[in-house]
């Protein structure tokens, strides 16, 4: 793309970090809440970034956008999170052009998810693009790319079984509880936080345990009450958190807080306690391990649980990749044509200008000048010549050089976008 502020060509990049190289603590440092995302988008707009999408989930924080140098995007991330450039360099990735496009497709279709086939990311990508559009940080390239990824995601979901079977962090949580807590049907379970993972975990628990054994607590009580009404479970006030933890045999923490909400100071236990922390950043302080009888398990461990469902999903990766390749080729063809379209348009305008000058000359020179015939013949010639140029640009190894040559020879001037 071309940055309208600086008038210098920019390149499409994907920068960020994910579960692949960054542990939960590091991902927590770079996580962006709603306010941080808004601030990042505003800063990007102010700094002349033309188009940008930012996503931040429990498994990844990534920016897809156009910049003269990737550090412009890295700087935005570090200045709006608690992470540093030095930390970023240790665990992050920077992809450009084709590699960046490939990455966005794999992320959006669940092939790059911590749990293969997890399609939650596509809705997050849609929301991220909508936020960028509202901030006037979307362009034609980005909109077409996101739509192509959405199309791929739908097709993979409908035509393969890569998302078949129940497997997610919430499902893995319930599996872990059942395998590690004896007589779970008669144990007390406390769910702290009612975000998406928390809700899904609660729904899975309700299917396999007694409703009266499950208690919900959320900072905003009305959210907990809505979920409790749907699932027929108990709700307690946030002020009762410490007391309810003492009663619990299992605590599932799934809040969206930026700092730990549970530490050893509020644990006054009289029996063993299993704590599952499903939050990014971590919402349970590591010092709870110092309390006798406490077992702390983080979501990264739960995500490593592999079962027959995941193994079956892997069999469908080739089919999913074939779908991605097909739709990605369509996107790349669109983008390639889009690159030379302004040049061809300007070339036609140049030829038409030459044509009009010559026709005017012939009108004055010939008394029996056939206007319609001359117009028809000259238009056909212009169409045939420009078609040759189009074919050359499509088939040539270096489109940029071809465009530059045409513009130089015919002295063309027009606004152009560079991938």
Short mmCIF file of C-alpha atoms in Angstrom, two decimals:
data_model
loop_
_atom_site.label_atom_id
_atom_site.label_comp_id
_atom_site.label_asym_id
_atom_site.label_seq_id
_atom_site.Cartn_x
_atom_site.Cartn_y
_atom_site.Cartn_z
CA UNK A 1 0.00 0.00 0.00
CA UNK A 2 1.08 3.59 -0.21
CA UNK A 3 0.93 5.63 2.94
CA UNK A 4 -0.90 8.84 2.09
CA UNK A 5 0.81 10.73 4.90
CA UNK A 6 4.41 9.97 4.03
CA UNK A 7 3.97 9.15 0.31
CA UNK A 8 6.38 6.22 0.75
CA UNK A 9 5.54 2.65 -0.18
CA UNK A 10 4.68 0.32 2.65
CA UNK A 11 4.62 -3.46 3.04
CA UNK A 12 2.09 -5.82 4.58
CA UNK A 13 3.38 -7.38 7.81
CA UNK A 14 2.12 -9.73 10.50
CA UNK A 15 3.90 -9.25 13.84
CA UNK A 16 3.17 -10.68 17.26
CA UNK A 17 3.58 -13.62 19.60
CA UNK A 18 1.63 -16.75 20.39
CA UNK A 19 1.58 -19.89 22.52
CA UNK A 20 4.17 -21.44 20.19
CA UNK A 21 7.11 -19.52 21.66
CA UNK A 22 5.65 -17.37 24.45
CA UNK A 23 4.48 -18.88 27.73
CA UNK A 24 1.38 -17.64 29.55
CA UNK A 25 3.33 -15.12 31.62
CA UNK A 26 4.91 -13.56 28.55
CA UNK A 27 1.64 -13.57 26.63
CA UNK A 28 0.11 -11.81 29.61
CA UNK A 29 2.62 -8.98 29.33
CA UNK A 30 1.64 -8.32 25.72
CA UNK A 31 -2.11 -8.90 26.10
CA UNK A 32 -4.35 -5.97 25.18
CA UNK A 33 -7.68 -5.28 26.85
CA UNK A 34 -10.42 -3.27 25.13
CA UNK A 35 -9.07 0.10 26.22
CA UNK A 36 -5.52 -0.77 25.15
CA UNK A 37 -6.78 -1.81 21.69
CA UNK A 38 -8.65 1.48 21.28
CA UNK A 39 -5.54 3.41 22.31
CA UNK A 40 -3.36 1.40 19.93
CA UNK A 41 -5.69 2.07 16.99
CA UNK A 42 -5.82 5.77 17.81
CA UNK A 43 -2.02 5.94 18.00
CA UNK A 44 -1.70 4.06 14.70
CA UNK A 45 -4.04 6.55 13.01
CA UNK A 46 -2.08 9.46 14.46
CA UNK A 47 1.22 8.01 13.27
CA UNK A 48 0.01 7.66 9.69
CA UNK A 49 -0.59 3.91 9.53
CA UNK A 50 -3.03 3.32 6.67
CA UNK A 51 -4.48 -0.08 7.59
CA UNK A 52 -4.09 -2.29 10.63
CA UNK A 53 -5.87 -5.10 12.52
CA UNK A 54 -5.02 -6.01 16.11
CA UNK A 55 -6.08 -9.23 17.84
CA UNK A 56 -5.44 -10.24 21.44
CA UNK A 57 -6.66 -13.56 22.82
CA UNK A 58 -5.50 -15.92 25.53
CA UNK A 59 -3.21 -17.64 23.01
CA UNK A 60 -1.87 -14.77 20.91
CA UNK A 61 -1.47 -11.04 20.46
CA UNK A 62 -0.89 -10.07 16.84
CA UNK A 63 -0.96 -7.06 14.53
CA UNK A 64 -1.56 -7.29 10.79
CA UNK A 65 -0.91 -4.07 8.92
CA UNK A 66 1.00 -1.90 6.49
CA UNK A 67 4.20 -0.16 7.49
CA UNK A 68 7.43 1.10 6.00
CA UNK A 69 9.22 -1.05 8.59
CA UNK A 70 7.83 -3.71 10.97
CA UNK A 71 9.21 -1.83 13.98
CA UNK A 72 6.40 0.71 13.50
CA UNK A 73 3.93 -2.06 14.38
CA UNK A 74 6.13 -3.58 17.12
CA UNK A 75 6.41 -0.14 18.71
CA UNK A 76 2.63 0.21 18.77
CA UNK A 77 2.28 -3.13 20.55
CA UNK A 78 4.98 -2.48 23.15
CA UNK A 79 3.80 1.05 23.93
CA UNK A 80 0.25 -0.14 24.58
CA UNK A 81 1.07 -3.26 26.60
CA UNK A 82 3.38 -4.20 29.47
CA UNK A 83 5.85 -5.93 27.18
CA UNK A 84 9.21 -4.54 26.06
CA UNK A 85 10.94 -4.61 22.68
CA UNK A 86 13.67 -6.83 24.17
CA UNK A 87 11.08 -9.34 25.39
CA UNK A 88 9.28 -9.20 22.06
CA UNK A 89 12.45 -10.05 20.17
CA UNK A 90 12.95 -13.21 22.24
CA UNK A 91 9.56 -14.81 21.59
CA UNK A 92 7.91 -13.02 18.67
CA UNK A 93 7.62 -13.40 14.91
CA UNK A 94 7.69 -10.96 12.00
CA UNK A 95 6.24 -12.09 8.67
CA UNK A 96 5.99 -10.00 5.51
CA UNK A 97 4.08 -10.11 2.23
CA UNK A 98 3.17 -13.68 1.18
CA UNK A 99 4.35 -15.20 4.46
CA UNK A 100 2.18 -12.74 6.38
CA UNK A 101 -0.86 -13.57 4.24
CA UNK A 102 -0.30 -17.31 4.80
CA UNK A 103 -0.16 -16.70 8.55
CA UNK A 104 -3.45 -14.77 8.64
CA UNK A 105 -5.17 -17.58 6.73
CA UNK A 106 -3.85 -20.29 9.09
CA UNK A 107 -4.77 -18.31 12.19
CA UNK A 108 -8.27 -17.46 10.97
CA UNK A 109 -9.06 -21.05 9.95
CA UNK A 110 -7.98 -22.68 13.21
CA UNK A 111 -4.91 -24.44 11.78
CA UNK A 112 -2.62 -22.32 13.94
CA UNK A 113 -4.78 -22.60 17.08
CA UNK A 114 -3.41 -24.13 20.25
CA UNK A 115 -6.18 -26.68 19.96
CA UNK A 116 -6.44 -27.65 16.29
CA UNK A 117 -9.72 -26.67 14.65
CA UNK A 118 -10.73 -24.10 17.25
CA UNK A 119 -12.86 -21.67 15.24
CA UNK A 120 -13.38 -19.06 17.96
CA UNK A 121 -10.56 -16.99 16.47
CA UNK A 122 -12.55 -16.18 13.31
CA UNK A 123 -15.19 -14.27 15.26
CA UNK A 124 -12.40 -12.41 17.07
CA UNK A 125 -10.83 -11.55 13.71
CA UNK A 126 -14.18 -10.22 12.45
CA UNK A 127 -14.54 -8.04 15.54
CA UNK A 128 -10.96 -6.79 15.20
CA UNK A 129 -11.56 -5.78 11.59
CA UNK A 130 -14.80 -4.01 12.53
CA UNK A 131 -12.89 -2.02 15.17
CA UNK A 132 -10.25 -1.09 12.59
CA UNK A 133 -12.93 -0.02 10.13
CA UNK A 134 -14.58 2.16 12.77
CA UNK A 135 -11.18 3.76 13.37
CA UNK A 136 -10.72 4.32 9.61
CA UNK A 137 -7.79 1.91 9.57
CA UNK A 138 -9.13 -0.48 6.93
CA UNK A 139 -8.43 -0.53 3.21
CA UNK A 140 -9.51 -2.61 0.22
CA UNK A 141 -6.64 -5.09 0.64
CA UNK A 142 -7.43 -5.73 4.30
CA UNK A 143 -11.17 -6.06 3.74
CA UNK A 144 -10.69 -8.50 0.88
CA UNK A 145 -8.16 -10.51 2.93
CA UNK A 146 -10.45 -10.80 5.96
CA UNK A 147 -13.39 -11.82 3.76
CA UNK A 148 -11.23 -14.47 2.06
CA UNK A 149 -10.19 -15.87 5.44
CA UNK A 150 -13.83 -15.92 6.61
CA UNK A 151 -14.79 -17.75 3.40
CA UNK A 152 -12.00 -20.30 4.01
CA UNK A 153 -13.07 -20.80 7.61
CA UNK A 154 -16.69 -21.48 6.63
CA UNK A 155 -15.73 -23.86 3.85
CA UNK A 156 -13.33 -25.82 6.08
CA UNK A 157 -15.95 -26.06 8.81
CA UNK A 158 -18.62 -27.26 6.36
CA UNK A 159 -16.54 -29.55 4.15
CA UNK A 160 -14.06 -31.14 6.58
CA UNK A 161 -14.23 -32.69 10.03
CA UNK A 162 -11.35 -30.69 11.46
CA UNK A 163 -13.66 -29.20 14.09
CA UNK A 164 -15.54 -32.41 14.86
CA UNK A 165 -15.71 -33.74 18.39
CA UNK A 166 -15.65 -31.77 21.62
CA UNK A 167 -12.28 -30.26 22.35
CA UNK A 168 -11.40 -26.82 23.70
CA UNK A 169 -9.72 -25.34 26.75
CA UNK A 170 -13.04 -25.47 28.60
CA UNK A 171 -13.60 -29.09 27.60
CA UNK A 172 -10.01 -29.97 28.56
CA UNK A 173 -10.64 -28.31 31.94
CA UNK A 174 -13.62 -30.53 32.63
CA UNK A 175 -11.68 -33.60 31.46
CA UNK A 176 -8.87 -32.72 33.86
CA UNK A 177 -11.26 -32.24 36.79
CA UNK A 178 -12.99 -35.58 36.18
CA UNK A 179 -9.69 -37.43 35.90
CA UNK A 180 -8.06 -35.87 38.96
CA UNK A 181 -10.86 -35.27 41.48
CA UNK A 182 -12.52 -38.32 43.02
CA UNK A 183 -16.29 -38.36 43.48
CA UNK A 184 -16.59 -35.07 41.57
CA UNK A 185 -20.40 -35.28 41.50
CA UNK A 186 -20.42 -34.61 45.24
CA UNK A 187 -17.69 -31.96 45.38
CA UNK A 188 -18.13 -28.20 45.52
CA UNK A 189 -17.06 -26.29 42.41
CA UNK A 190 -16.57 -22.53 42.37
CA UNK A 191 -16.38 -20.69 39.05
CA UNK A 192 -14.87 -17.20 39.34
CA UNK A 193 -15.41 -15.16 36.18
CA UNK A 194 -18.05 -15.55 33.48
CA UNK A 195 -16.16 -14.77 30.26
CA UNK A 196 -16.51 -17.05 27.24
CA UNK A 197 -14.17 -19.77 28.56
CA UNK A 198 -15.79 -19.55 31.98
CA UNK A 199 -19.29 -19.91 30.51
CA UNK A 200 -18.29 -22.87 28.36
CA UNK A 201 -16.60 -24.57 31.31
CA UNK A 202 -19.66 -24.05 33.47
CA UNK A 203 -21.95 -25.52 30.80
CA UNK A 204 -19.73 -28.61 30.51
CA UNK A 205 -19.65 -29.04 34.29
CA UNK A 206 -23.42 -28.75 34.58
CA UNK A 207 -23.83 -31.65 32.16
CA UNK A 208 -21.86 -33.99 34.42
CA UNK A 209 -22.35 -32.78 38.01
CA UNK A 210 -25.11 -31.74 40.39
CA UNK A 211 -26.25 -28.18 39.82
CA UNK A 212 -26.38 -27.38 43.52
CA UNK A 213 -22.66 -28.12 43.82
CA UNK A 214 -21.68 -25.30 41.41
CA UNK A 215 -21.37 -21.68 42.53
CA UNK A 216 -20.73 -18.64 40.31
CA UNK A 217 -19.02 -15.42 41.34
CA UNK A 218 -18.34 -12.47 39.05
CA UNK A 219 -17.31 -8.89 39.77
CA UNK A 220 -20.43 -7.81 37.86
CA UNK A 221 -23.12 -9.86 39.55
CA UNK A 222 -25.84 -9.43 36.92
CA UNK A 223 -23.69 -11.27 34.34
CA UNK A 224 -23.33 -14.20 36.73
CA UNK A 225 -27.08 -14.14 37.43
CA UNK A 226 -27.93 -14.34 33.71
CA UNK A 227 -25.73 -17.41 33.30
CA UNK A 228 -26.97 -18.96 36.55
CA UNK A 229 -30.57 -18.57 35.45
CA UNK A 230 -29.80 -20.34 32.20
CA UNK A 231 -27.92 -23.23 33.86
CA UNK A 232 -29.78 -23.35 37.18
CA UNK A 233 -26.75 -22.87 39.44
CA UNK A 234 -26.00 -20.73 42.52
CA UNK A 235 -24.68 -17.15 42.47
CA UNK A 236 -22.78 -15.44 45.29
CA UNK A 237 -21.53 -11.87 45.76
CA UNK A 238 -17.96 -10.95 44.89
CA UNK A 239 -17.52 -10.02 48.56
CA UNK A 240 -18.04 -13.71 49.42
CA UNK A 241 -15.13 -14.92 47.28
CA UNK A 242 -12.79 -15.79 50.16
CA UNK A 243 -15.50 -17.68 52.03
CA UNK A 244 -16.61 -19.60 48.94
CA UNK A 245 -13.02 -20.62 48.15
CA UNK A 246 -12.81 -22.21 51.61
CA UNK A 247 -15.91 -24.29 50.84
CA UNK A 248 -14.75 -25.33 47.38
CA UNK A 249 -12.94 -28.46 46.28
CA UNK A 250 -12.32 -27.05 42.80
CA UNK A 251 -11.95 -23.39 41.77
CA UNK A 252 -12.03 -22.42 38.09
CA UNK A 253 -10.72 -18.89 37.50
CA UNK A 254 -11.64 -17.28 34.16
CA UNK A 255 -11.62 -13.53 34.74
CA UNK A 256 -10.35 -10.82 32.43
CA UNK A 257 -8.31 -8.99 35.07
CA UNK A 258 -4.86 -7.70 34.15
CA UNK A 259 -3.40 -8.67 37.55
CA UNK A 260 -3.82 -11.73 39.83
CA UNK A 261 -7.15 -11.78 41.66
CA UNK A 262 -6.32 -14.79 43.86
CA UNK A 263 -3.18 -15.30 45.92
CA UNK A 264 -2.15 -17.21 49.04
CA UNK A 265 -3.31 -14.45 51.42
CA UNK A 266 -6.99 -15.28 50.81
CA UNK A 267 -6.57 -19.05 51.09
CA UNK A 268 -7.50 -20.29 54.52
CA UNK A 269 -8.00 -23.93 53.63
CA UNK A 270 -9.13 -26.92 55.64
CA UNK A 271 -9.08 -29.40 52.74
CA UNK A 272 -7.27 -29.94 49.40
CA UNK A 273 -8.06 -27.48 46.63
CA UNK A 274 -7.61 -27.75 42.86
CA UNK A 275 -7.33 -24.38 41.11
CA UNK A 276 -7.60 -24.11 37.33
CA UNK A 277 -6.45 -20.75 35.98
CA UNK A 278 -7.95 -20.24 32.51
CA UNK A 279 -7.01 -16.57 32.30
CA UNK A 280 -4.51 -14.58 30.23
CA UNK A 281 -2.80 -12.78 31.88
CA UNK A 282 -2.65 -15.25 34.77
CA UNK A 283 -5.20 -14.40 37.44
CA UNK A 284 -3.88 -16.75 40.11
CA UNK A 285 -0.59 -15.87 41.76
CA UNK A 286 2.07 -18.59 41.75
CA UNK A 287 2.45 -18.16 45.53
CA UNK A 288 -0.71 -20.26 46.07
CA UNK A 289 1.60 -23.23 45.51
CA UNK A 290 3.11 -22.43 48.91
CA UNK A 291 -0.19 -23.33 50.60
CA UNK A 292 -0.34 -27.03 51.61
CA UNK A 293 -2.98 -28.98 49.69
CA UNK A 294 -3.23 -26.58 46.74
CA UNK A 295 -2.78 -27.82 43.16
CA UNK A 296 -2.54 -25.04 40.57
CA UNK A 297 -3.01 -25.87 36.89
CA UNK A 298 -2.77 -23.26 34.13
CA UNK A 299 -4.54 -23.34 30.78
CA UNK A 300 -1.28 -24.00 28.91
CA UNK A 301 -1.10 -27.40 30.58
CA UNK A 302 -4.74 -28.10 29.77
CA UNK A 303 -4.18 -27.18 26.13
CA UNK A 304 -1.54 -29.89 25.86
CA UNK A 305 -4.08 -32.60 26.65
CA UNK A 306 -4.29 -34.67 23.48
CA UNK A 307 -6.99 -37.24 23.00
CA UNK A 308 -8.51 -39.26 20.21
CA UNK A 309 -10.54 -36.27 19.05
CA UNK A 310 -7.45 -34.18 18.34
CA UNK A 311 -5.71 -37.07 16.60
CA UNK A 312 -8.75 -37.50 14.35
CA UNK A 313 -8.73 -33.82 13.53
CA UNK A 314 -5.15 -33.99 12.29
CA UNK A 315 -6.26 -36.33 9.52
CA UNK A 316 -8.24 -33.47 7.98
CA UNK A 317 -5.38 -30.94 7.84
CA UNK A 318 -4.53 -31.67 4.15
CA UNK A 319 -8.15 -31.07 3.08
CA UNK A 320 -8.23 -27.82 5.04
CA UNK A 321 -4.94 -26.68 3.52
CA UNK A 322 -6.24 -27.42 0.01
CA UNK A 323 -9.25 -25.16 0.67
CA UNK A 324 -6.98 -22.40 1.97
CA UNK A 325 -4.72 -22.70 -1.09
CA UNK A 326 -7.66 -22.41 -3.48
CA UNK A 327 -9.16 -19.32 -1.84
CA UNK A 328 -5.76 -17.75 -1.22
CA UNK A 329 -4.92 -18.07 -4.91
CA UNK A 330 -8.12 -16.21 -5.76
CA UNK A 331 -7.16 -13.47 -3.32
CA UNK A 332 -3.62 -13.22 -4.72
CA UNK A 333 -4.96 -13.05 -8.29
CA UNK A 334 -7.28 -10.22 -7.25
CA UNK A 335 -4.40 -8.41 -5.56
CA UNK A 336 -2.11 -8.90 -8.56
CA UNK A 337 -4.67 -7.47 -10.96
CA UNK A 338 -5.30 -4.61 -8.56
CA UNK A 339 -1.63 -3.64 -8.67
CA UNK A 340 -1.48 -2.94 -12.38
CA UNK A 341 -5.08 -1.75 -12.87
CA UNK A 342 -4.22 1.95 -12.24
CA UNK A 343 -1.31 1.75 -14.68
CA UNK A 344 -3.43 0.12 -17.42
CA UNK A 345 -6.18 2.70 -16.81
CA UNK A 346 -3.65 5.52 -17.15
CA UNK A 347 -2.21 3.87 -20.26
CA UNK A 348 -5.65 3.74 -21.88
CA UNK A 349 -6.19 7.40 -21.03
CA UNK A 350 -2.86 8.20 -22.67
CA UNK A 351 -3.76 6.27 -25.83
CA UNK A 352 -7.20 7.90 -25.96
CA UNK A 353 -5.57 11.30 -25.70
CA UNK A 354 -3.26 10.44 -28.60
CA UNK A 355 -6.24 9.08 -30.54
CA UNK A 356 -8.30 12.26 -30.05
CA UNK A 357 -5.41 14.40 -31.21
CA UNK A 358 -4.95 12.32 -34.36
CA UNK A 359 -8.70 12.19 -35.12
CA UNK A 360 -8.94 15.95 -34.79
CA UNK A 361 -6.05 16.30 -37.24
CA UNK A 362 -7.73 13.97 -39.75
CA UNK A 363 -11.10 15.74 -39.41
CA UNK A 364 -9.52 18.99 -40.52
CA UNK A 365 -7.47 17.34 -43.28
CA UNK A 366 -10.09 15.08 -44.90
CA UNK A 367 -13.42 16.35 -46.13
CA UNK A 368 -14.92 12.85 -46.36
CA UNK A 369 -13.51 11.69 -43.00
CA UNK A 370 -15.51 8.68 -41.64
CA UNK A 371 -15.81 9.56 -37.94
CA UNK A 372 -17.53 6.36 -36.81
CA UNK A 373 -15.20 4.03 -38.69
CA UNK A 374 -12.11 5.80 -37.41
CA UNK A 375 -13.42 5.70 -33.83
CA UNK A 376 -14.19 1.97 -34.08
CA UNK A 377 -10.82 1.02 -35.56
CA UNK A 378 -8.77 3.13 -33.16
CA UNK A 379 -10.65 1.79 -30.10
CA UNK A 380 -10.02 -1.79 -31.23
CA UNK A 381 -6.33 -1.06 -31.68
CA UNK A 382 -6.11 0.53 -28.21
CA UNK A 383 -7.88 -2.48 -26.68
CA UNK A 384 -5.52 -4.95 -28.39
CA UNK A 385 -2.38 -3.04 -27.37
CA UNK A 386 -3.46 -2.66 -23.72
CA UNK A 387 -4.39 -6.37 -23.62
CA UNK A 388 -0.81 -7.21 -24.63
CA UNK A 389 0.47 -5.06 -21.76
CA UNK A 390 -1.94 -6.74 -19.32
CA UNK A 391 -0.80 -10.21 -20.38
CA UNK A 392 2.83 -9.17 -20.06
CA UNK A 393 2.28 -7.87 -16.52
CA UNK A 394 0.33 -11.00 -15.51
CA UNK A 395 2.89 -13.43 -16.86
CA UNK A 396 6.09 -11.46 -16.29
CA UNK A 397 8.40 -12.40 -13.41
CA UNK A 398 8.69 -8.85 -12.05
CA UNK A 399 5.41 -6.97 -12.22
CA UNK A 400 6.84 -3.95 -10.40
CA UNK A 401 9.57 -3.54 -13.01
CA UNK A 402 7.03 -3.91 -15.82
CA UNK A 403 4.76 -1.27 -14.31
CA UNK A 404 7.70 1.07 -13.77
CA UNK A 405 8.83 0.61 -17.39
CA UNK A 406 5.36 1.35 -18.81
CA UNK A 407 4.98 4.43 -16.63
CA UNK A 408 8.41 5.71 -17.65
CA UNK A 409 8.00 5.11 -21.39
CA UNK A 410 4.50 6.63 -21.60
CA UNK A 411 5.12 9.25 -18.90
CA UNK A 412 2.17 8.11 -16.82
CA UNK A 413 1.19 9.54 -13.47
CA UNK A 414 -1.38 8.00 -11.15
CA UNK A 415 -1.82 6.96 -7.53
CA UNK A 416 -0.78 3.37 -6.99
CA UNK A 417 -0.93 0.86 -4.20
CA UNK A 418 2.01 -1.43 -3.45
CA UNK A 419 1.69 -4.81 -1.76
#
